[in-house]
CSV table of C-alpha atoms and ligand atoms in Angstrom, one decimal:
chain,number,residue,atom,x,y,z
A,25,MET,CA,8.5,19.6,-38.8
A,26,LEU,CA,7.0,19.6,-34.4
A,27,LEU,CA,3.9,18.1,-33.7
A,28,LYS,CA,1.9,18.9,-30.8
A,29,ARG,CA,-0.1,16.3,-29.4
A,30,ASN,CA,-1.5,15.5,-26.1
A,31,SER,CA,-0.8,18.4,-25.2
A,32,ARG,CA,4.0,17.6,-25.3
A,33,VAL,CA,5.4,18.4,-28.6
A,34,ILE,CA,6.8,16.1,-30.4
A,35,ASN,CA,9.0,15.0,-33.8
A,36,LEU,CA,8.0,12.7,-36.5
A,37,ARG,CA,9.5,10.0,-35.1
A,38,GLY,CA,7.6,10.2,-32.5
A,39,ARG,CA,10.7,10.5,-30.1
A,40,ALA,CA,10.6,12.9,-27.3
A,41,ILE,CA,12.3,16.6,-27.7
A,42,ALA,CA,14.0,18.9,-25.1
A,43,LYS,CA,12.1,22.4,-26.4
A,44,GLY,CA,14.2,25.3,-23.9
A,45,ASP,CA,14.1,24.4,-20.5
A,46,VAL,CA,10.8,22.4,-21.3
A,47,ARG,CA,11.7,18.5,-20.4
A,48,TYR,CA,9.4,16.0,-23.1
A,49,MET,CA,8.8,11.9,-22.3
A,50,ASN,CA,7.5,9.2,-24.9
A,51,PHE,CA,5.8,7.5,-21.8
A,52,TYR,CA,5.1,4.1,-22.3
A,53,PHE,CA,2.9,1.4,-20.4
A,54,ALA,CA,4.4,-1.6,-19.4
A,55,PRO,CA,3.6,-5.4,-20.1
A,56,MET,CA,1.9,-6.5,-17.0
A,57,GLU,CA,0.4,-10.3,-17.1
A,58,GLY,CA,-3.3,-10.2,-16.5
A,59,LEU,CA,-4.3,-7.3,-15.8
A,60,THR,CA,-2.8,-5.0,-18.3
A,61,GLY,CA,-5.5,-6.6,-21.4
A,62,TYR,CA,-7.6,-4.6,-24.1
A,63,ILE,CA,-10.0,-4.2,-21.3
A,64,TYR,CA,-8.2,-2.2,-19.0
A,65,ARG,CA,-5.6,-0.7,-21.6
A,66,ASN,CA,-9.4,0.8,-23.5
A,67,ALA,CA,-10.2,2.1,-20.4
A,68,HIS,CA,-6.9,3.2,-19.6
A,69,ASN,CA,-6.6,5.1,-23.2
A,70,ALA,CA,-10.4,6.7,-22.6
A,71,PHE,CA,-9.4,7.5,-19.7
A,72,PHE,CA,-6.4,9.0,-19.1
A,73,ASN,CA,-5.0,9.1,-23.1
A,74,ASN,CA,-1.4,10.0,-22.7
A,75,ILE,CA,0.5,7.0,-23.1
A,76,ASP,CA,2.9,6.8,-26.5
A,77,LYS,CA,2.5,3.2,-26.3
A,78,TYR,CA,1.1,0.2,-24.7
A,79,PHE,CA,2.7,-3.0,-24.8
A,80,SER,CA,1.0,-6.4,-24.4
A,81,PRO,CA,1.3,-9.2,-22.3
A,82,PHE,CA,3.2,-11.4,-23.9
A,83,ILE,CA,2.0,-13.9,-25.9
A,84,VAL,CA,3.5,-17.7,-25.8
A,85,ALA,CA,5.1,-17.9,-29.6
A,86,ASN,CA,4.9,-22.0,-30.4
A,87,GLN,CA,4.2,-23.9,-33.4
A,88,SER,CA,0.5,-23.6,-33.3
A,89,GLU,CA,-0.4,-21.9,-35.8
A,90,SER,CA,-3.0,-20.0,-34.6
A,91,PHE,CA,-3.4,-17.9,-31.1
A,92,LYS,CA,-5.7,-18.8,-28.2
A,93,THR,CA,-8.4,-16.3,-28.1
A,94,ARG,CA,-7.3,-14.9,-25.1
A,95,GLU,CA,-4.3,-13.6,-27.1
A,96,LEU,CA,-6.4,-13.4,-30.2
A,97,ASN,CA,-8.6,-10.6,-28.6
A,98,ASP,CA,-6.4,-8.9,-26.7
A,99,ILE,CA,-4.3,-7.8,-30.0
A,100,LEU,CA,-7.1,-7.8,-32.7
A,101,PRO,CA,-7.0,-4.5,-34.3
A,102,GLU,CA,-10.5,-3.6,-33.6
A,103,ASN,CA,-10.2,-4.3,-29.7
A,104,ASN,CA,-7.6,-1.5,-29.9
A,105,LYS,CA,-8.7,1.1,-32.1
A,106,GLY,CA,-7.3,4.8,-31.2
A,107,LEU,CA,-4.0,3.5,-28.9
A,108,VAL,CA,-0.7,2.6,-30.1
A,109,LEU,CA,0.0,-1.4,-28.9
A,110,ILE,CA,2.7,-3.6,-29.8
A,111,PRO,CA,2.1,-6.7,-28.8
A,112,GLN,CA,4.8,-8.5,-27.2
A,113,LEU,CA,6.0,-11.9,-28.0
A,114,LEU,CA,7.6,-15.1,-25.2
A,115,THR,CA,9.9,-17.7,-27.0
A,116,ASN,CA,13.7,-18.4,-27.5
A,117,ASN,CA,12.4,-20.2,-31.4
A,118,ALA,CA,13.4,-18.2,-33.9
A,119,LYS,CA,11.0,-19.8,-36.6
A,120,ASP,CA,8.4,-19.7,-33.8
A,121,PHE,CA,9.4,-15.9,-33.6
A,122,ILE,CA,9.0,-15.6,-37.2
A,123,HIS,CA,5.9,-18.1,-38.3
A,124,THR,CA,4.1,-15.7,-35.2
A,125,SER,CA,5.0,-12.3,-36.4
A,126,LYS,CA,3.5,-13.1,-39.6
A,127,LYS,CA,0.1,-13.2,-38.4
A,128,ILE,CA,0.7,-10.7,-36.6
A,129,LYS,CA,2.1,-8.1,-39.3
A,130,GLN,CA,-0.8,-9.4,-41.3
A,131,LEU,CA,-2.8,-8.1,-39.0
A,132,GLY,CA,-1.8,-4.7,-39.2
A,133,TYR,CA,0.6,-4.7,-36.9
A,134,ASN,CA,4.9,-3.1,-37.6
A,135,GLU,CA,6.4,-4.0,-33.9
A,136,ILE,CA,6.9,-7.0,-32.5
A,137,ASN,CA,8.5,-7.0,-28.6
A,138,LEU,CA,10.4,-9.5,-27.9
A,139,ASN,CA,10.4,-10.2,-23.9
A,140,LEU,CA,14.3,-10.7,-21.8
A,141,GLY,CA,13.2,-10.4,-19.2
A,142,CYS,CA,10.0,-12.5,-17.5
A,143,PRO,CA,11.6,-13.9,-14.5
A,144,SER,CA,9.3,-16.5,-12.9
A,145,GLY,CA,10.8,-20.3,-12.1
A,146,THR,CA,8.4,-21.8,-14.8
A,147,VAL,CA,9.3,-19.0,-17.8
A,148,VAL,CA,13.0,-19.1,-16.8
A,149,SER,CA,13.6,-22.8,-16.5
A,150,LYS,CA,12.7,-23.4,-20.2
A,151,ASN,CA,15.3,-20.9,-20.5
A,152,LYS,CA,12.9,-17.6,-22.7
A,153,GLY,CA,11.9,-14.5,-21.1
A,154,ALA,CA,15.0,-13.3,-18.8
A,155,GLY,CA,15.6,-16.9,-18.5
A,156,PHE,CA,17.2,-16.5,-22.3
A,157,LEU,CA,19.5,-14.1,-21.2
A,158,SER,CA,22.1,-17.2,-20.0
A,159,LYS,CA,21.8,-18.2,-23.5
A,160,LYS,CA,24.2,-15.8,-25.0
A,161,GLU,CA,25.5,-17.6,-28.5
A,162,GLU,CA,21.4,-18.9,-28.8
A,163,LEU,CA,20.5,-15.6,-28.0
A,164,ASN,CA,22.2,-13.9,-30.6
A,165,VAL,CA,22.0,-17.1,-33.8
A,166,PHE,CA,18.2,-16.3,-32.6
A,167,LEU,CA,19.0,-12.7,-33.0
A,168,ASP,CA,20.4,-12.7,-36.5
A,169,GLU,CA,17.7,-15.6,-37.7
A,170,ILE,CA,14.9,-13.3,-36.9
A,171,PHE,CA,16.9,-10.0,-38.0
A,172,SER,CA,17.1,-11.3,-41.1
A,173,LYS,CA,13.7,-12.2,-41.8
A,174,SER,CA,13.1,-8.3,-40.9
A,175,ILE,CA,8.8,-8.8,-41.2
A,176,THR,CA,8.5,-6.3,-38.4
A,177,LYS,CA,10.3,-3.6,-36.2
A,178,ILE,CA,11.3,-5.2,-33.5
A,179,SER,CA,12.0,-4.3,-29.4
A,180,LEU,CA,13.5,-5.7,-26.5
A,181,LYS,CA,13.1,-5.6,-23.3
A,182,THR,CA,15.7,-7.3,-20.7
A,183,ARG,CA,16.6,-7.4,-17.6
A,184,LEU,CA,20.4,-7.0,-16.8
A,185,GLY,CA,21.0,-10.6,-16.4
A,186,ILE,CA,20.4,-13.6,-14.5
A,187,ASP,CA,22.8,-13.2,-10.9
A,188,GLN,CA,25.0,-10.5,-11.7
A,189,PRO,CA,23.6,-7.2,-13.2
A,190,GLU,CA,27.4,-7.1,-14.7
A,191,GLU,CA,26.5,-9.9,-17.1
A,192,PHE,CA,24.7,-7.0,-19.3
A,193,TYR,CA,28.2,-5.5,-20.9
A,194,ASP,CA,28.2,-8.9,-23.2
A,195,LEU,CA,24.5,-8.7,-23.8
A,196,ILE,CA,24.7,-5.5,-24.8
A,197,GLU,CA,27.3,-6.7,-27.3
A,198,ILE,CA,25.0,-8.5,-29.3
A,199,PHE,CA,21.8,-6.5,-28.8
A,200,ASN,CA,24.9,-3.9,-30.2
A,201,GLN,CA,25.2,-6.5,-33.7
A,202,TYR,CA,21.2,-5.4,-34.1
A,203,PRO,CA,19.4,-2.4,-35.5
A,204,LEU,CA,16.8,-2.8,-32.8
A,205,GLU,CA,13.3,-0.1,-32.7
A,206,GLU,CA,14.7,-0.1,-29.0
A,207,LEU,CA,16.6,-1.1,-25.8
A,208,ILE,CA,13.8,-1.0,-23.0
A,209,ILE,CA,16.0,-2.1,-20.5
A,210,HIS,CA,14.3,-2.8,-16.3
A,211,PRO,CA,18.1,-2.4,-14.8
A,212,ARG,CA,17.5,-5.7,-12.0
A,213,THR,CA,19.1,-9.1,-12.9
A,214,GLN,CA,16.4,-12.1,-12.3
A,215,LYS,CA,17.4,-13.2,-9.5
A,216,ASP,CA,16.1,-9.8,-8.0
A,217,PHE,CA,12.5,-10.8,-9.6
A,218,TYR,CA,11.1,-7.3,-8.5
A,219,LYS,CA,13.2,-6.5,-5.0
A,220,ASN,CA,16.4,-4.4,-4.4
A,221,LYS,CA,16.9,-1.4,-6.4
A,222,PRO,CA,17.1,-1.0,-10.7
A,223,ASN,CA,21.1,-0.6,-10.9
A,224,LEU,CA,20.7,2.7,-12.3
A,225,LYS,CA,24.8,2.4,-12.1
A,226,ILE,CA,24.9,0.0,-14.6
A,227,PHE,CA,21.8,2.1,-16.8
A,228,LYS,CA,23.7,5.0,-16.9
A,229,GLU,CA,26.6,2.7,-18.9
A,230,ALA,CA,23.9,1.2,-21.3
A,231,LEU,CA,23.6,4.4,-22.1
A,232,ILE,CA,26.4,4.9,-23.0
A,233,LEU,CA,27.1,1.6,-24.4
A,234,SER,CA,24.0,1.3,-26.5
A,235,LYS,CA,23.8,1.2,-29.9
A,236,ASN,CA,20.1,1.4,-29.8
A,237,PRO,CA,17.8,3.8,-28.5
A,238,VAL,CA,17.4,3.1,-24.4
A,239,CYS,CA,13.7,3.0,-23.0
A,240,TYR,CA,13.9,2.9,-18.6
A,241,ASN,CA,11.4,1.0,-17.6
A,242,GLY,CA,11.4,0.4,-12.9
A,243,ASP,CA,10.3,2.2,-9.9
A,244,ILE,CA,9.0,4.9,-11.3
A,245,PHE,CA,6.0,4.9,-8.4
A,246,THR,CA,5.3,8.9,-7.9
A,247,SER,CA,6.0,12.6,-9.8
A,248,LYS,CA,9.3,13.0,-7.0
A,249,ASP,CA,10.7,9.6,-8.7
A,250,TYR,CA,11.0,11.0,-11.8
A,251,LYS,CA,12.4,13.9,-10.9
A,252,GLU,CA,15.2,12.2,-9.8
A,253,PHE,CA,15.3,10.1,-12.3
A,254,SER,CA,15.1,12.6,-15.1
A,255,VAL,CA,18.0,15.1,-13.1
A,256,ASP,CA,20.3,11.8,-13.0
A,257,PHE,CA,20.1,10.8,-17.1
A,258,PRO,CA,18.9,14.1,-18.8
A,259,SER,CA,19.6,12.4,-22.4
A,260,VAL,CA,17.1,9.5,-21.3
A,261,ASP,CA,13.3,10.5,-23.7
A,262,THR,CA,11.7,7.1,-23.4
A,263,LEU,CA,10.6,5.5,-20.0
A,264,MET,CA,8.2,2.5,-20.0
A,265,VAL,CA,6.2,2.4,-16.3
A,266,GLY,CA,4.2,-0.4,-14.9
A,267,ARG,CA,2.9,-0.5,-11.5
A,268,GLY,CA,3.1,3.4,-11.2
A,269,LEU,CA,0.4,3.5,-14.1
A,270,LEU,CA,-1.4,0.6,-12.1
A,271,ALA,CA,-1.5,2.7,-9.3
A,272,ASN,CA,-1.8,6.1,-10.2
A,273,PRO,CA,-2.9,5.8,-13.3
A,274,GLY,CA,-3.2,9.7,-14.1
A,275,LEU,CA,0.9,9.6,-13.1
A,276,ASN,CA,2.3,10.8,-16.6
A,277,SER,CA,-0.7,13.4,-17.0
A,278,TYR,CA,0.5,14.9,-13.3
A,279,ILE,CA,4.4,14.6,-14.0
A,280,THR,CA,3.4,16.6,-17.5
A,281,ASP,CA,1.0,18.5,-17.7
A,282,ASN,CA,0.3,18.8,-13.1
A,283,ILE,CA,-3.1,17.3,-13.9
A,284,LYS,CA,-3.6,15.9,-10.8
A,285,LEU,CA,-5.7,12.6,-10.5
A,286,GLU,CA,-9.1,13.2,-9.3
A,287,LYS,CA,-11.0,10.5,-7.2
A,288,GLU,CA,-14.0,10.7,-8.6
A,289,LEU,CA,-11.8,9.7,-11.8
A,290,LEU,CA,-10.3,7.6,-10.4
A,291,LYS,CA,-13.6,6.5,-9.6
A,292,ASP,CA,-15.1,6.4,-12.6
A,293,PHE,CA,-12.5,4.5,-14.8
A,294,HIS,CA,-12.6,1.9,-11.6
A,295,ASP,CA,-16.5,1.7,-13.1
A,296,LYS,CA,-15.6,1.5,-16.8
A,297,ILE,CA,-13.4,-2.0,-16.2
A,298,TYR,CA,-14.8,-4.0,-13.6
A,299,GLU,CA,-18.2,-3.3,-16.1
A,300,ASP,CA,-16.5,-4.3,-19.3
A,301,TYR,CA,-14.9,-7.5,-17.7
A,302,LYS,CA,-18.3,-8.2,-16.5
A,303,LYS,CA,-19.3,-8.0,-20.0
A,304,ILE,CA,-17.4,-10.3,-21.1
A,305,LEU,CA,-15.9,-12.3,-18.0
A,306,PHE,CA,-18.1,-15.9,-16.7
A,307,GLY,CA,-19.6,-15.4,-13.3
A,308,GLU,CA,-19.4,-13.2,-10.0
A,309,ARG,CA,-15.5,-15.0,-9.1
A,310,THR,CA,-13.9,-14.9,-12.2
A,311,VAL,CA,-14.7,-11.1,-12.1
A,312,LEU,CA,-13.7,-10.4,-8.8
A,313,PHE,CA,-10.2,-12.5,-9.3
A,314,LYS,CA,-9.7,-10.0,-11.9
A,315,MET,CA,-10.8,-7.1,-10.1
A,316,LYS,CA,-9.3,-7.9,-7.1
A,317,GLU,CA,-5.6,-8.6,-8.5
A,318,LEU,CA,-5.8,-5.0,-9.8
A,319,TRP,CA,-7.1,-3.9,-6.4
A,320,PHE,CA,-3.5,-5.1,-5.4
A,321,TYR,CA,-1.7,-2.9,-7.2
A,322,MET,CA,-3.7,0.4,-6.8
A,323,ILE,CA,-4.9,0.0,-3.3
A,324,PRO,CA,-1.3,1.8,-1.9
A,325,VAL,CA,-3.2,5.1,-3.9
A,326,PHE,CA,-5.2,5.6,-0.7
A,327,SER,CA,-4.6,6.9,2.6
A,328,ASP,CA,-6.1,4.4,6.0
A,329,ASN,CA,-6.8,2.0,2.9
A,330,VAL,CA,-6.7,-1.7,4.9
A,331,LYS,CA,-9.3,-2.0,6.4
A,332,TYR,CA,-10.7,-1.4,3.1
A,333,ALA,CA,-7.8,-3.9,1.1
A,334,LYS,CA,-8.8,-6.3,3.5
A,335,LYS,CA,-12.9,-5.8,2.7
A,336,ILE,CA,-11.8,-6.0,-1.4
A,337,LYS,CA,-9.8,-9.2,-0.7
A,338,LYS,CA,-12.5,-11.0,1.5
A,339,SER,CA,-15.4,-10.0,-1.1
A,340,GLU,CA,-17.2,-13.4,-2.4
A,341,ARG,CA,-20.0,-12.0,-4.9
A,342,LEU,CA,-20.2,-8.8,-6.6
A,343,CYS,CA,-22.6,-6.5,-4.4
A,344,ASP,CA,-19.6,-7.5,-0.8
A,345,TYR,CA,-16.9,-6.1,-3.4
A,346,ASP,CA,-19.4,-3.0,-4.3
A,347,GLU,CA,-20.1,-1.9,-1.4
A,348,ALA,CA,-16.8,-2.6,-0.2
A,349,VAL,CA,-15.2,-0.4,-3.3
A,350,SER,CA,-18.0,2.5,-2.7
A,351,SER,CA,-17.1,2.7,0.8
A,352,LEU,CA,-13.6,3.3,0.4
A,353,PHE,CA,-14.6,5.4,-2.3
A,354,ARG,CA,-16.7,7.5,0.0
A,355,GLU,CA,-13.9,7.5,2.8
A,356,ARG,CA,-10.7,7.2,2.2
A,357,ASP,CA,-8.8,10.2,-0.2
A,358,ILE,CA,-5.4,9.8,-2.2
A,359,LEU,CA,-2.8,10.1,-0.6
A,360,GLU,CA,-0.9,13.5,-1.2
A,361,SER,CA,2.0,11.7,-1.4
A,362,TYR,CA,0.4,10.4,-4.8
A,363,ILE,CA,-0.7,14.4,-5.9
A,364,ASN,CA,1.6,16.5,-5.0
A,365,SER,CA,6.0,15.4,-4.1
B,18,LIG,C1,1.9,-8.8,-12.0
B,18,LIG,C2,2.9,-8.7,-13.6
B,18,LIG,C3,2.7,-8.9,-14.3
B,18,LIG,C4,4.1,-8.7,-15.9
B,18,LIG,N1,4.0,-9.1,-17.0
B,18,LIG,C5,4.9,-8.6,-18.4
B,18,LIG,C6,4.7,-9.6,-19.0
B,18,LIG,O1,3.9,-9.8,-19.6
B,18,LIG,N2,5.9,-9.4,-19.5
B,18,LIG,C7,6.9,-8.2,-19.5
B,18,LIG,O2,7.7,-8.3,-20.4
B,18,LIG,N3,6.7,-7.5,-18.2
B,18,LIG,C8,6.0,-7.8,-17.6
B,18,LIG,N4,6.0,-7.4,-16.1
B,18,LIG,C9,6.8,-6.3,-16.1
B,18,LIG,C10,7.0,-5.2,-16.2
B,18,LIG,O3,6.7,-4.5,-17.1
B,18,LIG,C11,7.9,-4.0,-15.8
B,18,LIG,O4,9.0,-4.2,-16.2
B,18,LIG,C12,8.1,-4.1,-14.3
B,18,LIG,O5,6.8,-4.2,-13.5
B,18,LIG,C13,9.0,-3.0,-13.9
B,18,LIG,O6,9.1,-1.7,-14.3
B,18,LIG,P1,7.6,-0.9,-13.3
B,18,LIG,O7,8.6,-0.9,-12.1
B,18,LIG,O8,7.2,0.1,-13.4
B,18,LIG,O9,6.4,-1.9,-13.1
B,18,LIG,C14,4.7,-7.9,-15.3
B,18,LIG,C15,5.0,-7.2,-14.1
B,18,LIG,C16,4.6,-7.6,-13.0
B,18,LIG,C17,4.3,-7.5,-11.5
């Protein structure tokens, strides 16, 4: 049976299907700590409404019986109405994963994503995130324990390894032992951070080797990137996008429905996020910090943006910020490469 949603045809598992010459794709919004929390996510869903799953930035699962207020607010169902959210956990301790999963399940969620990709030094040094990939035996025992409890469905978001992409051959043998909801692969190593290019050669092999459904993640910034990727990987039907969507929040609407990003819509989207942050954050500086972080990823879509980026970065009061953002939207346009490729 086929269902029509957001002008895309999906089957009952939510998986994209090909119909005639048209390719249908599932799009996930990547978790990005400090950026894609519920304020951003709700605004994105309200203005663009074309994402199959949003993933929460990681929640640290530890011995504590309760969530931090910020973490709980981010995944509370009343803060995520009308969208599909998959909470993400960061831990290497099965007991902590299990008791945190139970609490997440009580909130009404039936899938949890495990972060095996965070490359940051402080996380990796504790053998969490991508750091857990270097502890293969422990990882296997951990997965065995969390899957044997089967509290919710579990998906993994992983890198290829720590130093060498070939480490993935051992990892996939471990992942294949478990019924993953899906395996999301960002084909870089921990050492790569975000440098170099995603390793598509190993990703191609991962597609063949994986017994679980695979989702691709990495460096899809424009429609051109998407087209090149889909020519090389016709069997991939699920993409997770992070920085590309932060830059052009309508990227997947452009890809699937040829809807070009309008500057006015981007301005309204920005204003909604800004106003909502002002409601929940304390103090001008905190709001400015949040918005500046976002602009780091958003500014590249504008032509001749350097002067405006500096003005936004330097603003110390909301009134300076308002002026900098207004002049950017008034005087600059969205680059053709973002809406015409
Ligand atoms: C600032 C920042 C924060 C991130 N936070 C998370 C996170 O909380 N959990 C996670 O799994 N990945 C996180 N990532 C990685 C992204 O989800 C994604 O895998 C990465 O950006 C590559 O995808 P992209 O090329 O589409 O951006 C983060 C990346 C950045 C740049």
